[in-house]
C-alpha positions as protocol buffer text, in pm:
chain_id: "A"
residue {
  index: 1
  type: MET
  ca { x: -15527 y: 13658 z: 4962 }
}
residue {
  index: 2
  type: LEU
  ca { x: -15334 y: 13336 z: 5007 }
}
residue {
  index: 3
  type: THR
  ca { x: -15192 y: 13171 z: 4697 }
}
residue {
  index: 4
  type: ASP
  ca { x: -15066 y: 12818 z: 4654 }
}
residue {
  index: 5
  type: ILE
  ca { x: -14696 y: 12746 z: 4670 }
}
residue {
  index: 6
  type: ILE
  ca { x: -14681 y: 12467 z: 4419 }
}
residue {
  index: 7
  type: THR
  ca { x: -14490 y: 12333 z: 4122 }
}
residue {
  index: 8
  type: ASN
  ca { x: -14473 y: 12005 z: 3934 }
}
residue {
  index: 9
  type: ASN
  ca { x: -14352 y: 11683 z: 4095 }
}
residue {
  index: 10
  type: LEU
  ca { x: -14311 y: 11798 z: 4454 }
}
residue {
  index: 11
  type: THR
  ca { x: -14216 y: 11539 z: 4711 }
}
residue {
  index: 12
  type: VAL
  ca { x: -14493 y: 11669 z: 4942 }
}
residue {
  index: 13
  type: ILE
  ca { x: -14775 y: 11917 z: 4913 }
}
residue {
  index: 14
  type: PHE
  ca { x: -14893 y: 12012 z: 5261 }
}
residue {
  index: 15
  type: CYS
  ca { x: -15265 y: 12079 z: 5250 }
}
residue {
  index: 16
  type: GLY
  ca { x: -15410 y: 12299 z: 5520 }
}
residue {
  index: 17
  type: ILE
  ca { x: -15783 y: 12301 z: 5579 }
}
residue {
  index: 18
  type: ASN
  ca { x: -15826 y: 12666 z: 5479 }
}
residue {
  index: 19
  type: PRO
  ca { x: -15642 y: 12994 z: 5530 }
}
residue {
  index: 20
  type: GLY
  ca { x: -15659 y: 13165 z: 5863 }
}
residue {
  index: 21
  type: LEU
  ca { x: -15757 y: 13532 z: 5858 }
}
residue {
  index: 22
  type: LYS
  ca { x: -15402 y: 13651 z: 5935 }
}
residue {
  index: 23
  type: SER
  ca { x: -15249 y: 13430 z: 5666 }
}
residue {
  index: 24
  type: SER
  ca { x: -15502 y: 13555 z: 5415 }
}
residue {
  index: 25
  type: GLU
  ca { x: -15434 y: 13916 z: 5512 }
}
residue {
  index: 26
  type: ASP
  ca { x: -15053 y: 13870 z: 5504 }
}
residue {
  index: 27
  type: GLY
  ca { x: -15047 y: 13649 z: 5197 }
}
residue {
  index: 28
  type: HIS
  ca { x: -14821 y: 13398 z: 5377 }
}
residue {
  index: 29
  type: HIS
  ca { x: -14911 y: 13046 z: 5487 }
}
residue {
  index: 30
  type: PHE
  ca { x: -14926 y: 12970 z: 5861 }
}
residue {
  index: 31
  type: SER
  ca { x: -14844 y: 13327 z: 5964 }
}
residue {
  index: 32
  type: GLY
  ca { x: -15065 y: 13328 z: 6273 }
}
residue {
  index: 33
  type: ARG
  ca { x: -14855 y: 13366 z: 6589 }
}
residue {
  index: 34
  type: SER
  ca { x: -14999 y: 13057 z: 6752 }
}
residue {
  index: 35
  type: ASN
  ca { x: -14960 y: 12827 z: 6451 }
}
residue {
  index: 36
  type: ARG
  ca { x: -14682 y: 12576 z: 6506 }
}
residue {
  index: 37
  type: PHE
  ca { x: -14637 y: 12460 z: 6143 }
}
residue {
  index: 38
  type: TRP
  ca { x: -14296 y: 12613 z: 6071 }
}
residue {
  index: 39
  type: LYS
  ca { x: -14149 y: 12506 z: 6406 }
}
residue {
  index: 40
  type: VAL
  ca { x: -14286 y: 12152 z: 6370 }
}
residue {
  index: 41
  type: LEU
  ca { x: -14161 y: 12121 z: 6012 }
}
residue {
  index: 42
  type: HIS
  ca { x: -13810 y: 12214 z: 6119 }
}
residue {
  index: 43
  type: GLU
  ca { x: -13804 y: 12004 z: 6436 }
}
residue {
  index: 44
  type: ALA
  ca { x: -13937 y: 11700 z: 6246 }
}
residue {
  index: 45
  type: GLY
  ca { x: -13647 y: 11723 z: 5998 }
}
residue {
  index: 46
  type: PHE
  ca { x: -13812 y: 11866 z: 5687 }
}
residue {
  index: 47
  type: THR
  ca { x: -13605 y: 12185 z: 5687 }
}
residue {
  index: 48
  type: PRO
  ca { x: -13252 y: 12257 z: 5815 }
}
residue {
  index: 49
  type: HIS
  ca { x: -13372 y: 12577 z: 5983 }
}
residue {
  index: 50
  type: GLN
  ca { x: -13706 y: 12720 z: 6091 }
}
residue {
  index: 51
  type: ILE
  ca { x: -13859 y: 12909 z: 5801 }
}
residue {
  index: 52
  type: GLU
  ca { x: -14040 y: 13231 z: 5878 }
}
residue {
  index: 53
  type: ALA
  ca { x: -14388 y: 13260 z: 5728 }
}
residue {
  index: 54
  type: VAL
  ca { x: -14276 y: 13560 z: 5517 }
}
residue {
  index: 55
  type: ASN
  ca { x: -14033 y: 13321 z: 5345 }
}
residue {
  index: 56
  type: ASP
  ca { x: -14292 y: 13048 z: 5286 }
}
residue {
  index: 57
  type: ARG
  ca { x: -14202 y: 13024 z: 4914 }
}
residue {
  index: 58
  type: SER
  ca { x: -13856 y: 12893 z: 5014 }
}
residue {
  index: 59
  type: LEU
  ca { x: -14030 y: 12565 z: 5097 }
}
residue {
  index: 60
  type: LEU
  ca { x: -14011 y: 12488 z: 4723 }
}
residue {
  index: 61
  type: ASP
  ca { x: -13630 y: 12469 z: 4760 }
}
residue {
  index: 62
  type: PHE
  ca { x: -13678 y: 12153 z: 4967 }
}
residue {
  index: 63
  type: GLY
  ca { x: -13928 y: 11990 z: 4728 }
}
residue {
  index: 64
  type: TYR
  ca { x: -14234 y: 12082 z: 4933 }
}
residue {
  index: 65
  type: GLY
  ca { x: -14536 y: 12298 z: 4861 }
}
residue {
  index: 66
  type: LEU
  ca { x: -14843 y: 12442 z: 5031 }
}
residue {
  index: 67
  type: THR
  ca { x: -15209 y: 12460 z: 4944 }
}
residue {
  index: 68
  type: THR
  ca { x: -15545 y: 12459 z: 5118 }
}
residue {
  index: 69
  type: ALA
  ca { x: -15847 y: 12237 z: 5069 }
}
residue {
  index: 70
  type: VAL
  ca { x: -16090 y: 12530 z: 5085 }
}
residue {
  index: 71
  type: GLU
  ca { x: -15987 y: 12880 z: 4978 }
}
residue {
  index: 72
  type: ARG
  ca { x: -16220 y: 13083 z: 5203 }
}
residue {
  index: 73
  type: PRO
  ca { x: -16038 y: 13227 z: 5504 }
}
residue {
  index: 74
  type: THR
  ca { x: -16191 y: 13193 z: 5850 }
}
residue {
  index: 75
  type: SER
  ca { x: -16075 y: 13243 z: 6205 }
}
residue {
  index: 76
  type: ARG
  ca { x: -16158 y: 12879 z: 6285 }
}
residue {
  index: 77
  type: ALA
  ca { x: -16173 y: 12580 z: 6049 }
}
residue {
  index: 78
  type: ASP
  ca { x: -16498 y: 12463 z: 6209 }
}
residue {
  index: 79
  type: GLU
  ca { x: -16667 y: 12767 z: 6050 }
}
residue {
  index: 80
  type: LEU
  ca { x: -16654 y: 12583 z: 5715 }
}
residue {
  index: 81
  type: SER
  ca { x: -16949 y: 12376 z: 5601 }
}
residue {
  index: 82
  type: LYS
  ca { x: -16935 y: 12026 z: 5456 }
}
residue {
  index: 83
  type: GLU
  ca { x: -17074 y: 12180 z: 5136 }
}
residue {
  index: 84
  type: GLU
  ca { x: -16770 y: 12408 z: 5107 }
}
residue {
  index: 85
  type: PHE
  ca { x: -16541 y: 12103 z: 5118 }
}
residue {
  index: 86
  type: THR
  ca { x: -16763 y: 11923 z: 4866 }
}
residue {
  index: 87
  type: GLN
  ca { x: -16752 y: 12225 z: 4634 }
}
residue {
  index: 88
  type: ALA
  ca { x: -16372 y: 12247 z: 4666 }
}
residue {
  index: 89
  type: PHE
  ca { x: -16320 y: 11880 z: 4578 }
}
residue {
  index: 90
  type: GLU
  ca { x: -16316 y: 11914 z: 4199 }
}
residue {
  index: 91
  type: SER
  ca { x: -16070 y: 12205 z: 4180 }
}
residue {
  index: 92
  type: PHE
  ca { x: -15846 y: 12042 z: 4441 }
}
residue {
  index: 93
  type: SER
  ca { x: -15847 y: 11713 z: 4249 }
}
residue {
  index: 94
  type: LEU
  ca { x: -15765 y: 11889 z: 3922 }
}
residue {
  index: 95
  type: LYS
  ca { x: -15477 y: 12071 z: 4090 }
}
residue {
  index: 96
  type: MET
  ca { x: -15331 y: 11748 z: 4232 }
}
residue {
  index: 97
  type: THR
  ca { x: -15367 y: 11574 z: 3895 }
}
residue {
  index: 98
  type: LYS
  ca { x: -15193 y: 11862 z: 3720 }
}
residue {
  index: 99
  type: PHE
  ca { x: -14899 y: 11898 z: 3960 }
}
residue {
  index: 100
  type: GLN
  ca { x: -14855 y: 11528 z: 4057 }
}
residue {
  index: 101
  type: PRO
  ca { x: -14695 y: 11548 z: 4403 }
}
residue {
  index: 102
  type: LYS
  ca { x: -14558 y: 11223 z: 4540 }
}
residue {
  index: 103
  type: TYR
  ca { x: -14738 y: 11277 z: 4873 }
}
residue {
  index: 104
  type: ILE
  ca { x: -15032 y: 11488 z: 4982 }
}
residue {
  index: 105
  type: ALA
  ca { x: -15021 y: 11561 z: 5354 }
}
residue {
  index: 106
  type: PHE
  ca { x: -15363 y: 11667 z: 5482 }
}
residue {
  index: 107
  type: LEU
  ca { x: -15324 y: 11873 z: 5799 }
}
residue {
  index: 108
  type: GLY
  ca { x: -15619 y: 11749 z: 5999 }
}
residue {
  index: 109
  type: LYS
  ca { x: -15885 y: 11495 z: 5913 }
}
residue {
  index: 110
  type: ALA
  ca { x: -16167 y: 11730 z: 5809 }
}
residue {
  index: 111
  type: ALA
  ca { x: -16086 y: 11782 z: 5441 }
}
residue {
  index: 112
  type: TYR
  ca { x: -15975 y: 11427 z: 5374 }
}
residue {
  index: 113
  type: LYS
  ca { x: -16288 y: 11283 z: 5532 }
}
residue {
  index: 114
  type: VAL
  ca { x: -16500 y: 11471 z: 5281 }
}
residue {
  index: 115
  type: PHE
  ca { x: -16262 y: 11421 z: 4987 }
}
residue {
  index: 116
  type: SER
  ca { x: -16230 y: 11046 z: 5048 }
}
residue {
  index: 117
  type: GLY
  ca { x: -16585 y: 10978 z: 5164 }
}
residue {
  index: 118
  type: LYS
  ca { x: -16446 y: 10796 z: 5469 }
}
residue {
  index: 119
  type: LYS
  ca { x: -16615 y: 10847 z: 5803 }
}
residue {
  index: 120
  type: GLN
  ca { x: -16321 y: 10722 z: 6011 }
}
residue {
  index: 121
  type: MET
  ca { x: -15947 y: 10712 z: 5954 }
}
residue {
  index: 122
  type: GLU
  ca { x: -15626 y: 10673 z: 6146 }
}
residue {
  index: 123
  type: TRP
  ca { x: -15349 y: 10930 z: 6151 }
}
residue {
  index: 124
  type: GLY
  ca { x: -15064 y: 10863 z: 5911 }
}
residue {
  index: 125
  type: LEU
  ca { x: -15040 y: 10685 z: 5576 }
}
residue {
  index: 126
  type: GLN
  ca { x: -15376 y: 10605 z: 5418 }
}
residue {
  index: 127
  type: PRO
  ca { x: -15434 y: 10279 z: 5229 }
}
residue {
  index: 128
  type: GLU
  ca { x: -15560 y: 10455 z: 4916 }
}
residue {
  index: 129
  type: ASP
  ca { x: -15397 y: 10716 z: 4696 }
}
residue {
  index: 130
  type: PHE
  ca { x: -15550 y: 11045 z: 4587 }
}
residue {
  index: 131
  type: CYS
  ca { x: -15504 y: 11148 z: 4224 }
}
residue {
  index: 132
  type: GLY
  ca { x: -15199 y: 10921 z: 4208 }
}
residue {
  index: 133
  type: ALA
  ca { x: -15034 y: 11061 z: 4523 }
}
residue {
  index: 134
  type: ASN
  ca { x: -14974 y: 10880 z: 4852 }
}
residue {
  index: 135
  type: VAL
  ca { x: -15183 y: 11032 z: 5131 }
}
residue {
  index: 136
  type: TRP
  ca { x: -15078 y: 11109 z: 5488 }
}
residue {
  index: 137
  type: VAL
  ca { x: -15313 y: 11261 z: 5741 }
}
residue {
  index: 138
  type: LEU
  ca { x: -15131 y: 11464 z: 6003 }
}
residue {
  index: 139
  type: PRO
  ca { x: -15258 y: 11657 z: 6303 }
}
residue {
  index: 140
  type: ASN
  ca { x: -15327 y: 12022 z: 6236 }
}
residue {
  index: 141
  type: THR
  ca { x: -15064 y: 12260 z: 6375 }
}
residue {
  index: 142
  type: SER
  ca { x: -15312 y: 12536 z: 6453 }
}
residue {
  index: 143
  type: GLY
  ca { x: -15274 y: 12688 z: 6796 }
}
residue {
  index: 144
  type: LEU
  ca { x: -15645 y: 12612 z: 6841 }
}
residue {
  index: 145
  type: ASN
  ca { x: -15568 y: 12238 z: 6818 }
}
residue {
  index: 146
  type: ARG
  ca { x: -15483 y: 12169 z: 7180 }
}
residue {
  index: 147
  type: GLY
  ca { x: -15530 y: 11792 z: 7139 }
}
residue {
  index: 148
  type: PHE
  ca { x: -15166 y: 11769 z: 7029 }
}
residue {
  index: 149
  type: SER
  ca { x: -14870 y: 11913 z: 7214 }
}
residue {
  index: 150
  type: LEU
  ca { x: -14569 y: 12044 z: 7024 }
}
residue {
  index: 151
  type: ASP
  ca { x: -14388 y: 11717 z: 7102 }
}
residue {
  index: 152
  type: ASP
  ca { x: -14683 y: 11511 z: 6972 }
}
residue {
  index: 153
  type: LEU
  ca { x: -14683 y: 11710 z: 6649 }
}
residue {
  index: 154
  type: VAL
  ca { x: -14308 y: 11673 z: 6601 }
}
residue {
  index: 155
  type: ILE
  ca { x: -14336 y: 11295 z: 6652 }
}
residue {
  index: 156
  type: ALA
  ca { x: -14623 y: 11263 z: 6402 }
}
residue {
  index: 157
  type: TYR
  ca { x: -14451 y: 11478 z: 6139 }
}
residue {
  index: 158
  type: GLY
  ca { x: -14120 y: 11305 z: 6209 }
}
residue {
  index: 159
  type: LYS
  ca { x: -14274 y: 10966 z: 6123 }
}
residue {
  index: 160
  type: PHE
  ca { x: -14393 y: 11114 z: 5795 }
}
residue {
  index: 161
  type: TYR
  ca { x: -14048 y: 11258 z: 5726 }
}
residue {
  index: 162
  type: LEU
  ca { x: -13889 y: 10917 z: 5784 }
}
residue {
  index: 163
  type: GLU
  ca { x: -14138 y: 10758 z: 5544 }
}
residue {
  index: 164
  type: ILE
  ca { x: -14040 y: 11009 z: 5277 }
}
residue {
  index: 165
  type: GLN
  ca { x: -13671 y: 10946 z: 5335 }
}
residue {
  index: 166
  type: ASP
  ca { x: -13718 y: 10568 z: 5319 }
}
residue {
  index: 167
  type: ASN
  ca { x: -13903 y: 10597 z: 4988 }
}
residue {
  index: 168
  type: THR
  ca { x: -13665 y: 10849 z: 4833 }
}
residue {
  index: 169
  type: PHE
  ca { x: -13400 y: 10584 z: 4782 }
}
residue {
  index: 170
  type: THR
  ca { x: -13615 y: 10284 z: 4687 }
}
């Protein structure tokens, strides 16, 4: 089972769509061999070194956390129904209200489309907040997401990292 890595007042909570089967089995976020999350996070500037999935809790040391929109593990995110996202909305909202992160970074558009009720959205900063947090929508780092190269992901996450840095001192 995959548990949240979360505490109060994080700078960012990264929200995956749902756990992959390997992550659920291991109990560590983004532990699938083809997932590029940890590499992208490091190369975009979030961490000074590449964290191994088995050390995922160390992300808290940097003011970041991890959660998923839907708790049910699948091999592919497209195996989830819209109803599962709709059912997850209330508990996810309560969690964000309780922990009050500064930013919620949705990894992929699927969950945020359902949670926000928007049919279309751009990548990046969203015009509305969610439970008091700023919202960024980032491409999913899954190895199944071949629409974004490693370089594309690093650029997208790097823009988000710069936004965080700019707002840390204002």
